XYZ file of N, CA, C and O in Angstrom:
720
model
N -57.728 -48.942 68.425
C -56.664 -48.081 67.936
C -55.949 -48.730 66.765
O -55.709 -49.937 66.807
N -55.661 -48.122 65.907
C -55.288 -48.450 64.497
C -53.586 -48.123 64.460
O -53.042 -47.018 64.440
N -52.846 -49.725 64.457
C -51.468 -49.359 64.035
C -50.794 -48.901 63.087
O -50.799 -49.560 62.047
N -50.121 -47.821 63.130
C -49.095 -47.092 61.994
C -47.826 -48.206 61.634
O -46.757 -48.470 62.185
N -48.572 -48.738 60.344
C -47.200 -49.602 59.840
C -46.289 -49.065 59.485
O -46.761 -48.198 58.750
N -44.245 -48.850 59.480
C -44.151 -48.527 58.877
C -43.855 -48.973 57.377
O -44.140 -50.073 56.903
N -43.385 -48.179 56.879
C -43.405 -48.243 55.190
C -42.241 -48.807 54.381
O -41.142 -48.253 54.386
N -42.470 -49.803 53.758
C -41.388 -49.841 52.668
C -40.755 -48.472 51.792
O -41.403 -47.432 51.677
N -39.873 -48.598 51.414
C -39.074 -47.214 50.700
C -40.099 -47.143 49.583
O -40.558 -46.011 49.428
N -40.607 -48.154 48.703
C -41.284 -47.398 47.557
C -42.473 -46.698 48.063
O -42.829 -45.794 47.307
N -43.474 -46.903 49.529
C -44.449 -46.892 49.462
C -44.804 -45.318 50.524
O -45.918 -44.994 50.934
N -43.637 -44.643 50.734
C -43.659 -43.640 51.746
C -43.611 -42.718 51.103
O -42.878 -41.897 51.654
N -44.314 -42.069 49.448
C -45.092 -41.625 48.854
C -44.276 -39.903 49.080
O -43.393 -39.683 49.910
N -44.753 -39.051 48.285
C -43.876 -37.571 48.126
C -42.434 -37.656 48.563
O -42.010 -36.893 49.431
N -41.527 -38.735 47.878
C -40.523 -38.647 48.219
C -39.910 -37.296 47.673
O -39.859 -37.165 46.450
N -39.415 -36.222 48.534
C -38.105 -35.234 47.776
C -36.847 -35.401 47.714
O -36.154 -34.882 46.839
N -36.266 -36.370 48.914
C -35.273 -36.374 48.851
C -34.289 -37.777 48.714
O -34.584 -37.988 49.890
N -33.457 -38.846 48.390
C -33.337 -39.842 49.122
C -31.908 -40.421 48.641
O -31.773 -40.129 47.453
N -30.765 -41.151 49.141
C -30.052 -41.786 48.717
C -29.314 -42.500 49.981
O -29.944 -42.902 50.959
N -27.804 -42.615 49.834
C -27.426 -43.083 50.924
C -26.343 -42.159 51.979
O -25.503 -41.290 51.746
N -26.689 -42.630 52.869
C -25.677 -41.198 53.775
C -25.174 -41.991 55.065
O -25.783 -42.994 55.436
N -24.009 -41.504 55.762
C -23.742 -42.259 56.834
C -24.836 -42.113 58.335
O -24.953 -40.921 58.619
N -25.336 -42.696 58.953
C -25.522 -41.621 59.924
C -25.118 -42.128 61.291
O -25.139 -43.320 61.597
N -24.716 -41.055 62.163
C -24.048 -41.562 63.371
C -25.105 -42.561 64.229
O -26.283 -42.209 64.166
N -24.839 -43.657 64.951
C -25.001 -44.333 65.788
C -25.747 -43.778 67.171
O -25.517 -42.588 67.390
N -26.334 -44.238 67.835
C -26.640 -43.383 69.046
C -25.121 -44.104 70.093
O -24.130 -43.541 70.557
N -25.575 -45.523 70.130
C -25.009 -46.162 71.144
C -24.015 -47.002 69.967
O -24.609 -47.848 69.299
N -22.948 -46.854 69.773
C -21.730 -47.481 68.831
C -20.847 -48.735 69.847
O -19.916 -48.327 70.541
N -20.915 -49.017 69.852
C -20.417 -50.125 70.806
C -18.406 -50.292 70.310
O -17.922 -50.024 69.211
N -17.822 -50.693 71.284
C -16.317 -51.085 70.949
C -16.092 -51.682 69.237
O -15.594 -51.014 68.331
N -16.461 -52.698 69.156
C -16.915 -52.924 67.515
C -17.343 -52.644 66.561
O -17.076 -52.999 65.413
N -18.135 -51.896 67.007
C -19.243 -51.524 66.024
C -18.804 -50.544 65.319
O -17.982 -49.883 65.953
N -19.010 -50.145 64.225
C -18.895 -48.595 63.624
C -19.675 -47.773 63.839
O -20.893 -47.939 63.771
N -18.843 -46.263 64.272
C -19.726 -45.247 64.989
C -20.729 -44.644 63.531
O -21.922 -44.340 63.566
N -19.914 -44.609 62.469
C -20.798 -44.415 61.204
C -21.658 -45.559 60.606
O -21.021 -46.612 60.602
N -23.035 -45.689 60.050
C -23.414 -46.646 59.653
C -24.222 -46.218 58.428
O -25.078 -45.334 58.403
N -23.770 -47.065 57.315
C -24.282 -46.559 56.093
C -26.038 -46.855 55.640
O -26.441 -47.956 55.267
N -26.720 -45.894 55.745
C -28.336 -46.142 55.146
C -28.533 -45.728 54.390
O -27.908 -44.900 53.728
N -29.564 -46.233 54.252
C -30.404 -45.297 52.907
C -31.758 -44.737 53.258
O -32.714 -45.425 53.616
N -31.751 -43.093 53.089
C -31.998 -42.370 53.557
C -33.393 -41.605 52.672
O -33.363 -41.300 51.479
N -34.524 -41.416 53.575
C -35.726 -40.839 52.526
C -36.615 -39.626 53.182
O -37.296 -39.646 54.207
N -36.479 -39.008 52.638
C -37.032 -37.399 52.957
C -38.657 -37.453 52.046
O -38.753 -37.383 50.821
N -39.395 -37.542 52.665
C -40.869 -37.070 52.359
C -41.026 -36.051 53.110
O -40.255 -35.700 54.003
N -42.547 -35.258 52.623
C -43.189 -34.144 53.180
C -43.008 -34.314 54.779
O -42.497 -33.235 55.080
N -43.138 -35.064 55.979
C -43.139 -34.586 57.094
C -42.204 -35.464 57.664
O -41.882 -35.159 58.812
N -41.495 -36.809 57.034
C -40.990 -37.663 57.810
C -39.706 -38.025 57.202
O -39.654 -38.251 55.993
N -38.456 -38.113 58.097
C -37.003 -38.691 57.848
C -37.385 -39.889 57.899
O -38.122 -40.181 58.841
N -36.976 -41.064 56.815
C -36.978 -42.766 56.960
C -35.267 -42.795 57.017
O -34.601 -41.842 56.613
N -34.845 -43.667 57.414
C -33.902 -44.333 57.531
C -33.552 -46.088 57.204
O -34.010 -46.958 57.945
N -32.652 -46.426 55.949
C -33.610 -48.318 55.713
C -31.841 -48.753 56.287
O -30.852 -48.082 56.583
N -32.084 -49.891 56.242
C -30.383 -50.795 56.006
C -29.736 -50.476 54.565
O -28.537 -50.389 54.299
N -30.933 -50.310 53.630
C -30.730 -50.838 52.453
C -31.753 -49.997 51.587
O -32.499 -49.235 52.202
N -31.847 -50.070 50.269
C -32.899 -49.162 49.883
C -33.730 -50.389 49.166
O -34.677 -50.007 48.479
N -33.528 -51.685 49.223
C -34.739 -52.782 49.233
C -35.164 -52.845 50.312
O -36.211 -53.489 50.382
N -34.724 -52.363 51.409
C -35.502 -52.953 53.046
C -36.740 -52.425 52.913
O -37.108 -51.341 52.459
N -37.424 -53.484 53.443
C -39.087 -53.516 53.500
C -39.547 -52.457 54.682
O -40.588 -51.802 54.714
N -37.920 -52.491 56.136
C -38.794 -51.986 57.006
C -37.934 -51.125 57.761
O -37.116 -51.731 58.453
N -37.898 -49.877 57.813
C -37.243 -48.958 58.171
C -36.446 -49.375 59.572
O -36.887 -50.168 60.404
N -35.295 -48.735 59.645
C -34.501 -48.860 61.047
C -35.032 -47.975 61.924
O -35.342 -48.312 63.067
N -35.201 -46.615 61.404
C -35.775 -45.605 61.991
C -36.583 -44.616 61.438
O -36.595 -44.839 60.227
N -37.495 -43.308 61.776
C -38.223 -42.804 61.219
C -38.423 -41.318 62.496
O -38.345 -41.516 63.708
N -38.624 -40.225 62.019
C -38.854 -38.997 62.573
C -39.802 -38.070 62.332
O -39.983 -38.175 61.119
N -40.442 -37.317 62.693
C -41.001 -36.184 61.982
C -40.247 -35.343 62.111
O -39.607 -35.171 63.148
N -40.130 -34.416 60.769
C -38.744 -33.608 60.921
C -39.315 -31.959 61.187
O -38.629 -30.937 61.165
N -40.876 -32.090 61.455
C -41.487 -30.719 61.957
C -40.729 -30.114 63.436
O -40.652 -30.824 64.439
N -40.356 -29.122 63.399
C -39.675 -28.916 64.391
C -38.011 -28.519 64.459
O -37.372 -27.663 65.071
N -37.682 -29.536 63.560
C -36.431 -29.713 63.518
C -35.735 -28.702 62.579
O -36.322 -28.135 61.657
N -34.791 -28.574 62.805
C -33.247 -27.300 61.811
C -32.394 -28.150 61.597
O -31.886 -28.944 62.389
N -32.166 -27.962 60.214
C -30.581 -28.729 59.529
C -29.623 -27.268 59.312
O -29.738 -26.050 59.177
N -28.387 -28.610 59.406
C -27.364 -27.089 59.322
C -26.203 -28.342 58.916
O -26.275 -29.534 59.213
N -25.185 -27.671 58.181
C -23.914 -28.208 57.793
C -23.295 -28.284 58.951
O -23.372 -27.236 59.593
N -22.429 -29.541 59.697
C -21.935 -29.358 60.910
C -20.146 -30.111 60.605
O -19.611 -31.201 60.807
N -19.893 -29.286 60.246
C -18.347 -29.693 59.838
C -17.633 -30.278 60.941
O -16.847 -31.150 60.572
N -17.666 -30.045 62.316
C -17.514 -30.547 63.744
C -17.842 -31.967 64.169
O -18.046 -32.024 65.382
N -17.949 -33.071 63.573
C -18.628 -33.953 63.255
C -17.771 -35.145 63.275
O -17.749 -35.934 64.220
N -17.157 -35.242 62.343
C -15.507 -35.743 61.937
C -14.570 -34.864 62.038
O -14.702 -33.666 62.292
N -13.619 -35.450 61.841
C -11.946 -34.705 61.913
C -10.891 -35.191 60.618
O -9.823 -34.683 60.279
N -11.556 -36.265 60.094
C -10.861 -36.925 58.924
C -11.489 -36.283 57.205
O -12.682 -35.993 57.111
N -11.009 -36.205 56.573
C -11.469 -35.629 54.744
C -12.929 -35.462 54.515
O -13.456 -34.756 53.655
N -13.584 -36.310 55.521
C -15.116 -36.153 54.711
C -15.924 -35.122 55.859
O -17.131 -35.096 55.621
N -15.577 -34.382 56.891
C -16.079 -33.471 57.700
C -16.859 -32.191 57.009
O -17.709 -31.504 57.575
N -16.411 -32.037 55.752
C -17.573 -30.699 54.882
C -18.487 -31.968 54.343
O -19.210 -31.630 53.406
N -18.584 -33.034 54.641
C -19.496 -33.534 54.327
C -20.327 -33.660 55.362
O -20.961 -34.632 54.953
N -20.764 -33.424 56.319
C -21.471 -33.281 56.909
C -22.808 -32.828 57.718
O -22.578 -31.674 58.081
N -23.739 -33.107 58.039
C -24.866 -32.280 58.539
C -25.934 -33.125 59.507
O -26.402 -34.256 59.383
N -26.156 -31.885 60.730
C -26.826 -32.416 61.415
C -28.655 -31.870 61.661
O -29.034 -30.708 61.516
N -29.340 -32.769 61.959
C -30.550 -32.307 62.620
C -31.224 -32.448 63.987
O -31.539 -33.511 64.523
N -31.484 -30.599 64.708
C -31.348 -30.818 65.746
C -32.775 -30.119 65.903
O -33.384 -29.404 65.108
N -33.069 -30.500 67.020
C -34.690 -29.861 68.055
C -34.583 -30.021 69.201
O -34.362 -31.128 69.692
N -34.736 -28.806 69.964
C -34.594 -28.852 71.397
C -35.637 -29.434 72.126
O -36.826 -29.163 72.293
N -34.519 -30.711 72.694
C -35.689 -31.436 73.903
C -35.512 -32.598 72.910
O -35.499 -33.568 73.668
N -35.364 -33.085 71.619
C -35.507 -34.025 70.954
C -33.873 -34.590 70.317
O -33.021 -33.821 69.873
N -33.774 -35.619 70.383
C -32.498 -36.677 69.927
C -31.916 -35.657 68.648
O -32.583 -35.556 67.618
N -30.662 -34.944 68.807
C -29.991 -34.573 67.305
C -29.172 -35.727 66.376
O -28.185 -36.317 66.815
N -29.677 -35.937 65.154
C -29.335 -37.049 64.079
C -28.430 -36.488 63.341
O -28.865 -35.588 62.623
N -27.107 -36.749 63.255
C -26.388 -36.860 62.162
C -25.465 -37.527 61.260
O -24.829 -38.550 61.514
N -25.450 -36.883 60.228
C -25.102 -37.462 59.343
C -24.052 -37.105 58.097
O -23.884 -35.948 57.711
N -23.431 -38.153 57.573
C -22.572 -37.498 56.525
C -22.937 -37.916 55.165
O -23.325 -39.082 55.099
N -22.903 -37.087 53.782
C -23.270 -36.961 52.626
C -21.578 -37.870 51.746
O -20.399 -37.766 52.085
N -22.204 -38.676 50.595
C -21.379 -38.786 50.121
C -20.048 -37.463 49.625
O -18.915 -37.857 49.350
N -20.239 -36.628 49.596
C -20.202 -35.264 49.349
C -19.756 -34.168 49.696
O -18.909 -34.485 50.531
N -19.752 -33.008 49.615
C -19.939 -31.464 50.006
C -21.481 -30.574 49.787
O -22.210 -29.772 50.370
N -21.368 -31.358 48.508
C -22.380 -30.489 47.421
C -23.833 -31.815 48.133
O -25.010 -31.454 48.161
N -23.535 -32.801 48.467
C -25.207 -33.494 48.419
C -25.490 -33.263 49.842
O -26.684 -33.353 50.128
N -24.465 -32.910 51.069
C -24.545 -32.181 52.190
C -25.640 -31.461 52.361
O -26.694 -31.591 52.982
N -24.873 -30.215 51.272
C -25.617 -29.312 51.211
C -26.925 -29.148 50.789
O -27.688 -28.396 51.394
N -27.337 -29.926 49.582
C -28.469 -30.016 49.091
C -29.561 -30.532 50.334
O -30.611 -29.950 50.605
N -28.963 -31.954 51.114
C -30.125 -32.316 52.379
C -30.287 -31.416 52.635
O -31.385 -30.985 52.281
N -29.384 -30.460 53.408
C -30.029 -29.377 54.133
C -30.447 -28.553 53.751
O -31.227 -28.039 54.552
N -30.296 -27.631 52.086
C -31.721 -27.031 51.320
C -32.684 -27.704 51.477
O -33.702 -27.203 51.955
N -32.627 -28.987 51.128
C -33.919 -29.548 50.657
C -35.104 -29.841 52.022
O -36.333 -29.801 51.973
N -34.164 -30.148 53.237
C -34.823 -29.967 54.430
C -35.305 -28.459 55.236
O -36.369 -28.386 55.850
N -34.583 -27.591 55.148
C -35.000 -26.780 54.902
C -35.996 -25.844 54.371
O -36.814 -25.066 54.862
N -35.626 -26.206 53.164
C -37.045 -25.919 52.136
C -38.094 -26.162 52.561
O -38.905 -25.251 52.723
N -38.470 -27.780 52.946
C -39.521 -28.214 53.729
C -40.056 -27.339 55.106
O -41.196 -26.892 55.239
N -39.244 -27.248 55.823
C -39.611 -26.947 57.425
C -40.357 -25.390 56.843
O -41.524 -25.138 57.142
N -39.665 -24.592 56.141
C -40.569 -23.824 55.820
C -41.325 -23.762 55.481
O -42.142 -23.079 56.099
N -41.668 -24.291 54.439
C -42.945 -24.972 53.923
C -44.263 -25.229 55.188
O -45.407 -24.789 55.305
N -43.426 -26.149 55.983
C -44.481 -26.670 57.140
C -44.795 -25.494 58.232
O -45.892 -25.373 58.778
N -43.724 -24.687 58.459
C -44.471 -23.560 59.407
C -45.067 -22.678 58.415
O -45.536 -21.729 59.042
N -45.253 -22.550 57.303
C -46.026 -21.503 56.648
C -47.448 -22.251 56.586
O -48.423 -21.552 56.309
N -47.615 -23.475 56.798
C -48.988 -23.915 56.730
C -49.431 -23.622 58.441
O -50.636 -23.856 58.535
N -48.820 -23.170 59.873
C -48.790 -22.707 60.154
C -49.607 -21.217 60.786
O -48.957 -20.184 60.946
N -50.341 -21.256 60.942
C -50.731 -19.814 61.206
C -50.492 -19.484 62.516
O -51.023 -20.154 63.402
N -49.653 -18.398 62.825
C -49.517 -18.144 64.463
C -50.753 -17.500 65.074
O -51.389 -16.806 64.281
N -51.023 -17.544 65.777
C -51.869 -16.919 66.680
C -51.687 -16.107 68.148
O -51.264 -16.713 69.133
N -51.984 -14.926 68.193
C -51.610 -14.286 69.236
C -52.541 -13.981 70.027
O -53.410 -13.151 69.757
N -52.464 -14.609 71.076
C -53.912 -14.411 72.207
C -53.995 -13.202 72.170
O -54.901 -12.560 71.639
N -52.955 -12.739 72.793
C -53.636 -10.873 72.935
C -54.149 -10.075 72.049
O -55.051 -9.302 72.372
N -53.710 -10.122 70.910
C -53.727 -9.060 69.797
C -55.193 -9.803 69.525
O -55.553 -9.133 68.558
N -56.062 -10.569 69.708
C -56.859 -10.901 68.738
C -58.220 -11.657 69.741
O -57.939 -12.666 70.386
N -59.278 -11.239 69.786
C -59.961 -12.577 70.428
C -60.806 -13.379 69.375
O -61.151 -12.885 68.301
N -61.099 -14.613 69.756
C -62.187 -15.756 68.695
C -62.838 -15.286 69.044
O -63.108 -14.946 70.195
N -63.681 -14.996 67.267
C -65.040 -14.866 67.751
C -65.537 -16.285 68.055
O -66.495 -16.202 68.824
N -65.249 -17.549 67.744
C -65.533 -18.454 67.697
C -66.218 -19.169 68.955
O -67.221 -19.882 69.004
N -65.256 -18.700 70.050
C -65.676 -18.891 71.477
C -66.116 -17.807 72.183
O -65.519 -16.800 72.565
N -67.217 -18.155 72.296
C -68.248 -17.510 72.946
C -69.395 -18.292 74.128
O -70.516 -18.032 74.565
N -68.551 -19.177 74.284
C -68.713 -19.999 75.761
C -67.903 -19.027 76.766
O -66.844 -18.427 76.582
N -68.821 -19.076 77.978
C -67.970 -18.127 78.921
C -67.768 -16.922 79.311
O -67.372 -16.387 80.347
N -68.318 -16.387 77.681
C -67.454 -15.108 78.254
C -68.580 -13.949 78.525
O -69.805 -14.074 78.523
N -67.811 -12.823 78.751
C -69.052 -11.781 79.821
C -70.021 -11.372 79.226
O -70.851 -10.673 79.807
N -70.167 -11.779 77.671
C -71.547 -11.541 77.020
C -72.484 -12.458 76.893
O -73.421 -12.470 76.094
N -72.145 -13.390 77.882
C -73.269 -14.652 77.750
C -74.482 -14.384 78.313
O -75.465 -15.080 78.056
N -74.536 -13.022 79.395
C -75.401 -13.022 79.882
C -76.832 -12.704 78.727
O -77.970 -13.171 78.690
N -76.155 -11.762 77.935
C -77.539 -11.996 77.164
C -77.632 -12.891 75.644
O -77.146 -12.672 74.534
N -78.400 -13.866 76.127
C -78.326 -14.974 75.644
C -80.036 -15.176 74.903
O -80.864 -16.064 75.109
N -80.095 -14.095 74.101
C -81.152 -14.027 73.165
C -80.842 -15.319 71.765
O -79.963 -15.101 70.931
N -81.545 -16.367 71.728
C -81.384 -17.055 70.240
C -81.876 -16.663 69.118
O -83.050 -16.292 69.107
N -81.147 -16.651 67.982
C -81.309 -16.313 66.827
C -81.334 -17.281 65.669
O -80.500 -17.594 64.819
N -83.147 -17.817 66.043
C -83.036 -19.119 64.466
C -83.742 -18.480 63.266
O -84.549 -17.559 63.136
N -83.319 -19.056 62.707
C -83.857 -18.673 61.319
C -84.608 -20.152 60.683
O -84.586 -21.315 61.086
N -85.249 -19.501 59.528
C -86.175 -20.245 59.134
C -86.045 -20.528 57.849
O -85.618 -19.556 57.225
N -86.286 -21.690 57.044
C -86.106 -21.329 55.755
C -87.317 -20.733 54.860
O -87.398 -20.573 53.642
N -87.844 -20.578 55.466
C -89.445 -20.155 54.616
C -89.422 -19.130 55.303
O -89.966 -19.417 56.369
N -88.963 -17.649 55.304
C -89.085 -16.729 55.749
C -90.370 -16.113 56.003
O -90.585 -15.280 56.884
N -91.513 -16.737 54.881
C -93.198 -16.394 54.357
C -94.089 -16.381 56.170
O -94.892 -15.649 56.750
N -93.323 -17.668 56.480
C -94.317 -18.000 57.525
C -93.631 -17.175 59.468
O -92.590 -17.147 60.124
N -95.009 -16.694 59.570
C -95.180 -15.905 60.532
C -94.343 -17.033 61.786
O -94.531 -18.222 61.531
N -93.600 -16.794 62.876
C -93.234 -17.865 63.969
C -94.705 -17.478 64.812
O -95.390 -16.542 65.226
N -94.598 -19.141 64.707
C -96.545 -19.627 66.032
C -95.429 -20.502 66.900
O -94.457 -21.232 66.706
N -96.167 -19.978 67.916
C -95.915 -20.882 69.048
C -96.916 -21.796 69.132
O -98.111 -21.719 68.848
N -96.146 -22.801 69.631
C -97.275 -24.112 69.847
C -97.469 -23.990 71.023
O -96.664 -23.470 71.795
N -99.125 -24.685 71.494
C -99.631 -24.938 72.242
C -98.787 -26.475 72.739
O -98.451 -27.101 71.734
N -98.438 -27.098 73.895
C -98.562 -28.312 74.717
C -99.377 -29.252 73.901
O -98.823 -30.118 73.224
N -100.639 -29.120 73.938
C -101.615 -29.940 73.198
C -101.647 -30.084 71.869
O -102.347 -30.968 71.374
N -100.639 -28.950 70.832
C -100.995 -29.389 69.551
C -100.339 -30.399 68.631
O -99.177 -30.173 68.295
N -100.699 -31.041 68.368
C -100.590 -32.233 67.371
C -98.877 -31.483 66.335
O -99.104 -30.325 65.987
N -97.940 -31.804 66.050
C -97.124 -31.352 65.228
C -97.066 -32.156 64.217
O -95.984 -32.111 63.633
N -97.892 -32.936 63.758
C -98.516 -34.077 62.416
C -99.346 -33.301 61.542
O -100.218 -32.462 61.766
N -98.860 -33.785 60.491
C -100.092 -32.930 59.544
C -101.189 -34.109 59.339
O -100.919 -35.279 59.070
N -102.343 -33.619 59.503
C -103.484 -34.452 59.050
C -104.211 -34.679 57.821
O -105.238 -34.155 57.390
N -103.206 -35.865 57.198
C -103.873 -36.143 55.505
C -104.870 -36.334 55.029
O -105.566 -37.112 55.681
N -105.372 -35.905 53.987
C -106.566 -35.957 53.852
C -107.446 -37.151 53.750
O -107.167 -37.687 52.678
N -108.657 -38.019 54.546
C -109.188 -38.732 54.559
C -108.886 -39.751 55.836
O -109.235 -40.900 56.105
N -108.079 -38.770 56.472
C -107.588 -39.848 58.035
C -108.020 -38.474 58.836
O -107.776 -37.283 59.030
N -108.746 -39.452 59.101
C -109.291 -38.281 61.168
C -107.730 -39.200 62.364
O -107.186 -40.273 62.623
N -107.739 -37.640 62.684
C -106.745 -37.701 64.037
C -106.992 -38.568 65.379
O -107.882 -38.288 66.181
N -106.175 -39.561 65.517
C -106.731 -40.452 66.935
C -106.939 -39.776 67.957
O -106.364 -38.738 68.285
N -107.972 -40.469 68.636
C -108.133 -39.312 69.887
C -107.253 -40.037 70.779
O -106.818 -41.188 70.784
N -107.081 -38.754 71.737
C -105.959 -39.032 72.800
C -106.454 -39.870 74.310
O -105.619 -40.115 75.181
């Protein structure tokens, strides 16, 4: 099994989005600050999170398939609360975070946004009922007739059945066939 390193900030490739943003803590301890400042990188499927935007090695990392951003003004209670926004998925850890901002708030969450759509439009739903595969055709109640259909590329030549005994070697000219 082949380990997923993760990535330095230059090397996590289709960056769209990235700078620095606060983001809340899970577990903030008496000391600690419940806000902690990163630097923050939005590629095609994955949130990075660094200390720093030289850090070699991410604090954290997500796939953000799944997930909805939304401005969450509820967040703080002090001046920078329209700066705010969170990302949430049910059943999965909600991350948030605050924008230097109002306006770069907002932009994460276009710009995340933008994406998730993006990713369910690659997407195709499928509806069992409305539709069956033809694809699978293991199983089902037409197996019984189970006629094969090969084809040939030389359409010219008539299908021979072989005999048990016949040789499927062609015999070149000036070599007699070993006897058996």
């Amino acid at each position: 099994l082949e380990e997923i390193t993760p990535k330095p900030v230059q090397d996590t490739g289709n960056i769209l989005k990235q700078g620095y943003l606060e983001k809340r803590s899970r577990e903030h301890s008496f000391f600690g600050s419940e806000w902690q400042k990163r630097w923050c990188v939005l590629n095609r499927r994955t949130f990075y999170y660094y200390a720093n935007e030289k850090s070699k090695q991410p604090k954290g990392n997500f796939s953000i398939e799944h997930y909805s951003a939304r401005l969450a003004s509820h967040l703080r209670k002090d001046s920078r609360k329209r700066c705010c926004f969170e990302l949430i998925c049910p059943g999965k850890r909600t991350y948030e975070f605050t924008a230097p901002s109002p306006a770069e708030a907002e932009d994460w969450v276009d710009q995340i946004q933008f994406l998730l759509k993006d990713l369910s439009s690659l997407t195709i739903p499928y509806d069992e009922e409305d539709e069956e595969d033809p694809y699978n055709d293991v199983d089902s109640s037409d197996s019984v007739n189970t006629t094969s259909h090969n084809t040939t590329l030389n359409q010219d030549e008539p299908n021979v059945e072989m005999e048990e005994d016949d040789d499927i070697y062609e015999v070149l000219p000036g070599k007699q066939p070993k006897p058996k």
